[in-house]
Short mmCIF file of C-alpha atoms in Angstrom, two decimals:
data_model
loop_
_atom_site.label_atom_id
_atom_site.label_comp_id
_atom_site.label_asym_id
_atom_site.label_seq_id
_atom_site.Cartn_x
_atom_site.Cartn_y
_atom_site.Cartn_z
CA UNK A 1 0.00 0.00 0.00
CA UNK A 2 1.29 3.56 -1.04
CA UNK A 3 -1.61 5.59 -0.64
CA UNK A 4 -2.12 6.40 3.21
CA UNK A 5 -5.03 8.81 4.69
CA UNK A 6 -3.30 11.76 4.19
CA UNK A 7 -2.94 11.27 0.58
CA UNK A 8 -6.68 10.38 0.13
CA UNK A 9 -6.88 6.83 0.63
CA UNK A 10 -7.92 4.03 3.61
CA UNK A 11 -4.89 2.86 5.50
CA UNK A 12 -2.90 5.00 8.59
CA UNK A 13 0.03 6.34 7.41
CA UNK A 14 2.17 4.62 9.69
CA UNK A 15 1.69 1.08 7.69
CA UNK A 16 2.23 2.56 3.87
CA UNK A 17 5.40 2.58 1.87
CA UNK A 18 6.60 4.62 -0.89
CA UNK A 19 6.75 3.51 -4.15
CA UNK A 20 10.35 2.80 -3.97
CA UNK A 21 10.54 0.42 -1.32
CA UNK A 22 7.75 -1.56 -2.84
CA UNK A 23 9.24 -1.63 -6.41
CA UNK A 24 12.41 -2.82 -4.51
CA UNK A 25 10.34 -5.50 -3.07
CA UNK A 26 9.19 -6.60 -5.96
CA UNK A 27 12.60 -7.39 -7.56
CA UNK A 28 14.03 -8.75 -4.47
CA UNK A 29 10.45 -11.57 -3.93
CA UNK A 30 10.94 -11.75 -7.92
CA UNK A 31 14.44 -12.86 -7.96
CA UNK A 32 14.05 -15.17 -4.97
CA UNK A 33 10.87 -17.75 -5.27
CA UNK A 34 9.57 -16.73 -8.91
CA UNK A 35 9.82 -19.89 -10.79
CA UNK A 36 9.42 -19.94 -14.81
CA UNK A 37 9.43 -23.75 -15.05
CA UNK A 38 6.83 -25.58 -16.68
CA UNK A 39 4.02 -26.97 -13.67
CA UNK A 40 6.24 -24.92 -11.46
CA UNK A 41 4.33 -24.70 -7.50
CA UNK A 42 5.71 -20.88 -7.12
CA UNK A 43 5.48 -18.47 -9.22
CA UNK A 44 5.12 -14.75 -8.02
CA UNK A 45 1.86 -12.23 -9.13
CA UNK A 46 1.97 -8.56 -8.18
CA UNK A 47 -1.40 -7.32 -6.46
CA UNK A 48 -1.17 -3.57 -5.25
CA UNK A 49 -4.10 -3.83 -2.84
CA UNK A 50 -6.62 -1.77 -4.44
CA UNK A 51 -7.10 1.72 -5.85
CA UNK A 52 -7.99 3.71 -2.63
CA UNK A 53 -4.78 2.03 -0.92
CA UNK A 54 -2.11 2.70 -3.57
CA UNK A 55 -0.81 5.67 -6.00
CA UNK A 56 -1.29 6.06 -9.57
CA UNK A 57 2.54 5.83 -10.21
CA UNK A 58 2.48 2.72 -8.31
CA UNK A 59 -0.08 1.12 -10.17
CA UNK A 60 1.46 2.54 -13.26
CA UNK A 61 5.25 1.24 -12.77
CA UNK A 62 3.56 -2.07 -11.42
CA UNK A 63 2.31 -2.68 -15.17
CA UNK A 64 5.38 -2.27 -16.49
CA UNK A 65 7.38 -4.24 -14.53
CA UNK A 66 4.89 -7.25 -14.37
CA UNK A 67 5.20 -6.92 -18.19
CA UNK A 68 9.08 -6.85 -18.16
CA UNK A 69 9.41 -9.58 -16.01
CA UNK A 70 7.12 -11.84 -17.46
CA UNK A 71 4.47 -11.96 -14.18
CA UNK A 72 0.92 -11.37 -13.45
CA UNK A 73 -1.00 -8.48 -12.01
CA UNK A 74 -3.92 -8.71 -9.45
CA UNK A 75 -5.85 -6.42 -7.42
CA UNK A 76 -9.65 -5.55 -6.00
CA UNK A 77 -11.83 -3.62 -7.61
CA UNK A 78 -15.31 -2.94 -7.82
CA UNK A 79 -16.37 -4.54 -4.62
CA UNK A 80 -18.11 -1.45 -3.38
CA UNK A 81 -20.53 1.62 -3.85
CA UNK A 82 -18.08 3.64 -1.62
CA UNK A 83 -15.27 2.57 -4.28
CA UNK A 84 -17.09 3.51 -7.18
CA UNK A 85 -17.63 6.74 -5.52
CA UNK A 86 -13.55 7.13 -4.67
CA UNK A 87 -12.68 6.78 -8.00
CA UNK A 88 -15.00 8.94 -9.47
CA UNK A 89 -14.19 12.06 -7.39
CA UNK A 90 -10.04 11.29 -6.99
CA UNK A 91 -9.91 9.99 -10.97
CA UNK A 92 -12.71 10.90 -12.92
CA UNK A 93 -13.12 7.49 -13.97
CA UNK A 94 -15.21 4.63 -12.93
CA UNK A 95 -12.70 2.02 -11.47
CA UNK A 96 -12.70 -0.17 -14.88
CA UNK A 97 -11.44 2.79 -17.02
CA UNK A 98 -9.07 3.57 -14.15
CA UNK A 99 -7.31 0.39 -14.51
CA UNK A 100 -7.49 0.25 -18.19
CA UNK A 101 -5.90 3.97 -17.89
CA UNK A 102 -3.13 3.01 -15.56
CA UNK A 103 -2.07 -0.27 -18.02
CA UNK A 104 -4.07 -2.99 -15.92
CA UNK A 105 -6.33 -4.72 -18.64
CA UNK A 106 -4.70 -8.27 -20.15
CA UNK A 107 -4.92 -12.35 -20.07
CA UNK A 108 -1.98 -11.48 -17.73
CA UNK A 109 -4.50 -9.23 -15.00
CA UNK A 110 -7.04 -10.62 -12.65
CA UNK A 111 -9.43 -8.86 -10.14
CA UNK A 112 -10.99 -9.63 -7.07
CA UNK A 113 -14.54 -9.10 -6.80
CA UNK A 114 -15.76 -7.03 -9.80
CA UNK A 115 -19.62 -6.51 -8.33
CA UNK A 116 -20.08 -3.38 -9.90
CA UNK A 117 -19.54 -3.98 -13.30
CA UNK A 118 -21.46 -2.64 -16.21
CA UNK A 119 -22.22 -3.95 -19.48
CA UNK A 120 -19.69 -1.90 -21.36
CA UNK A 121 -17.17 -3.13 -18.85
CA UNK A 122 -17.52 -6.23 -19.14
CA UNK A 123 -17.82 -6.16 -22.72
CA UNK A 124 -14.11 -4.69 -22.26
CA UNK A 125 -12.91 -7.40 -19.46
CA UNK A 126 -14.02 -9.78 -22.21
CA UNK A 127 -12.36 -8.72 -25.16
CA UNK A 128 -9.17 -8.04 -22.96
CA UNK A 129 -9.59 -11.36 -21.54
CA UNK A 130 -9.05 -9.85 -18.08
CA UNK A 131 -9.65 -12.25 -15.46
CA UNK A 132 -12.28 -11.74 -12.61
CA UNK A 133 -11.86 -13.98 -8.58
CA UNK A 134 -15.14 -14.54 -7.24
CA UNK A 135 -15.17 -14.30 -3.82
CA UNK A 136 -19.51 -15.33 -3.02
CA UNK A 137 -19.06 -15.55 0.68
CA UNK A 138 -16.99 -12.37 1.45
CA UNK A 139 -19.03 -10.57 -1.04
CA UNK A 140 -22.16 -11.88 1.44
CA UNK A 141 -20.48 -11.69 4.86
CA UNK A 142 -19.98 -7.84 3.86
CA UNK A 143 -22.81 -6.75 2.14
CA UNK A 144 -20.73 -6.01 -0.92
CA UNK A 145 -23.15 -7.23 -3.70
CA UNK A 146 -23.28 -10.24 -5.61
CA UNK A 147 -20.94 -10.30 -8.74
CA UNK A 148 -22.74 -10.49 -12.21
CA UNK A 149 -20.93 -13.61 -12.99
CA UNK A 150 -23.35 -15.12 -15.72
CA UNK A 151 -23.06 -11.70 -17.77
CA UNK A 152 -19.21 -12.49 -17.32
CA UNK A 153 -19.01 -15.28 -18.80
CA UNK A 154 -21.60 -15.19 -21.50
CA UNK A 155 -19.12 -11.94 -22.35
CA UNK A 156 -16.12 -14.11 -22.39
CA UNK A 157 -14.79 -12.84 -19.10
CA UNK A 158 -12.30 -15.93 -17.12
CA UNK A 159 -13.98 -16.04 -13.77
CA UNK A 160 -11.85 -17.94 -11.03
CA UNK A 161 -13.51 -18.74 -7.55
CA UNK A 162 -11.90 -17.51 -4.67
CA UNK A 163 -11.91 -16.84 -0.70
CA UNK A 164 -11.03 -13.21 -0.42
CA UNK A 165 -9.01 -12.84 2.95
CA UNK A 166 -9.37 -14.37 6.21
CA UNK A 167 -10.69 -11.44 7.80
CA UNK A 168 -13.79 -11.40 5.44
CA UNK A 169 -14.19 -14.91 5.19
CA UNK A 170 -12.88 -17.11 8.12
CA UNK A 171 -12.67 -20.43 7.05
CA UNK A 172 -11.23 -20.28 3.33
CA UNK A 173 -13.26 -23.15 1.91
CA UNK A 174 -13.33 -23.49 -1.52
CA UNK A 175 -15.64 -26.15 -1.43
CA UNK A 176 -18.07 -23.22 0.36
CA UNK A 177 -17.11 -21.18 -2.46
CA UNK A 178 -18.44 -23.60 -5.16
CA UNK A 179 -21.67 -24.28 -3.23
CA UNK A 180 -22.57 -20.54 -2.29
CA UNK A 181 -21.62 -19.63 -5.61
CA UNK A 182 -24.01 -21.93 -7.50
CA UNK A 183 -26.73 -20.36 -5.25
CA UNK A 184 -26.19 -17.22 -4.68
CA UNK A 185 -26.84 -16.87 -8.53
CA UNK A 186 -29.85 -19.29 -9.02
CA UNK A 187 -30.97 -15.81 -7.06
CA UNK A 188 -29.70 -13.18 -9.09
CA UNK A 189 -30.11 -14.25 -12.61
CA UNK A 190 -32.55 -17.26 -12.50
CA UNK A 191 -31.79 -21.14 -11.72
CA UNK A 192 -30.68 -21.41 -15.62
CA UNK A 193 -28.25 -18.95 -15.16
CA UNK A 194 -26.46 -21.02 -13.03
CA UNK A 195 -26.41 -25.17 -14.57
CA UNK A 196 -24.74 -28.00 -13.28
CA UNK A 197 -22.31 -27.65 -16.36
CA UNK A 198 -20.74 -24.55 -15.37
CA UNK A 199 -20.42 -25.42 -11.94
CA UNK A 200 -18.80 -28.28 -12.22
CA UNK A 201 -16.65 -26.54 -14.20
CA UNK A 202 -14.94 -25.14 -11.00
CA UNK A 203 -15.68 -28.37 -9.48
CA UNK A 204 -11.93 -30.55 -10.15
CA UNK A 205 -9.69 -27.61 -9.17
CA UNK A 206 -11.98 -27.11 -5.74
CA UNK A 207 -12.00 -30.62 -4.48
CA UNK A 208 -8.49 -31.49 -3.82
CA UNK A 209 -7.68 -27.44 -2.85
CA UNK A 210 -9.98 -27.75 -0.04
CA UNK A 211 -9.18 -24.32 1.84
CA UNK A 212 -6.87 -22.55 -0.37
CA UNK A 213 -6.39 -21.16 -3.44
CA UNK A 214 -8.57 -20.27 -6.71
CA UNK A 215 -10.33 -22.76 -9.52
CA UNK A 216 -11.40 -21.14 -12.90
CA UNK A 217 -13.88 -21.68 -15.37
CA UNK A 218 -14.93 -19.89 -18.90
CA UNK A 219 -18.36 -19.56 -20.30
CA UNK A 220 -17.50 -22.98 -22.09
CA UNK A 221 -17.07 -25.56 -19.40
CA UNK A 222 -14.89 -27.99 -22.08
CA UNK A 223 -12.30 -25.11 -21.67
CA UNK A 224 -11.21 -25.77 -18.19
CA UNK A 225 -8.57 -23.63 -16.55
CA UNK A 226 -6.58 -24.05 -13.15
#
């Protein structure tokens, strides 16, 4: 995190860093544990924590590094009204065309969340193949919303399940993830929306990564992705 309260964004002060010491991080974590081997177990992604914790240059060097060294970017978005609303007044941009803006659409991005999406956005996730985490029980243990997944992937978004952090989620089950998941949008965009075909889609990565982790699925479930 870069951008403390007295720049404009959510965390003290006292537990941000400038954008040098986290670029320096970077190369130091990089160097150390990323491995570029085929099936390799650890391989490093770079996930600035979200756009009211960190800078604009931060988010902007971040992209070009991750694309120099060959890694992958994550970071929340969209889980919130109150976000939306941050964005807008600090950016002038809803937090979509921030990211695209700052370099942070690709196959090579992912976001948490991504409840407040439009159509156009997604249309534009889609085409950039820009990947979305769904965190269900987070987004229900806060309020947040419930993700318009089925637009997602009928738009050719890659939506991954996912647990969020412990602090919003408590037991990290993925299996909970799949099951909530399969509900939660029975409720939002009908019981078709939501078939036993693109469930078990997410189904083989969940099982044997019982409390960690993330399992992703496309629109097509033959196209299975872990």
């Amino acid at each position: 995190m870069s951008r403390g309260k007295s720049k404009g964004g959510l965390p003290p002060d006292d537990v941000v860093q400038t954008e040098a010491e986290i670029m320096k991080d970077y190369e130091r974590v990089i160097t150390k544990h990323h491995d570029t081997k085929k099936f390799a177990m650890c391989r490093i992604g770079l996930s600035p924590c979200s756009p009211f914790s960190v800078t604009t240059e931060l988010l902007r060097e971040t992209a070009v590094y991750a694309r120099r060294k060959g890694v992958r970017l994550h970071t929340h978005i969209a889980e919130t009204c109150d976000e939306e609303k941050f964005c807008l007044e600090l950016h002038k941009l809803r937090p979509v065309a921030y990211m695209e803006k700052v370099g942070w659409l690709g196959s090579h991005v992912w976001f948490a969340h991504c409840i407040y999406l439009n159509d156009e956005e997604i249309k534009l996730m889609g085409k950039t193949k820009t990947g979305v985490a769904h965190c269900p029980v987070s987004n229900l243990r806060l309020g947040s919303g419930i993700a318009p997944v089925r637009k997602m992937l009928d738009g050719g978004v890659p939506v991954s399940l996912a647990v969020d952090g412990s602090a919003s989620n408590d037991s990290s089950n993925m299996l909970r993830e799949l099951k909530t998941c399969l509900l939660v949008h029975r409720i939002k965009s009908g019981v078709k929306s939501m078939p036993a075909e693109t469930y078990s889609a997410w189904l083989p990565a969940a099982a044997p990564r019982y409390s960690a982790g993330t399992t992703s699925a496309r629109s097509k479930p033959a196209k299975r992705q872990t």
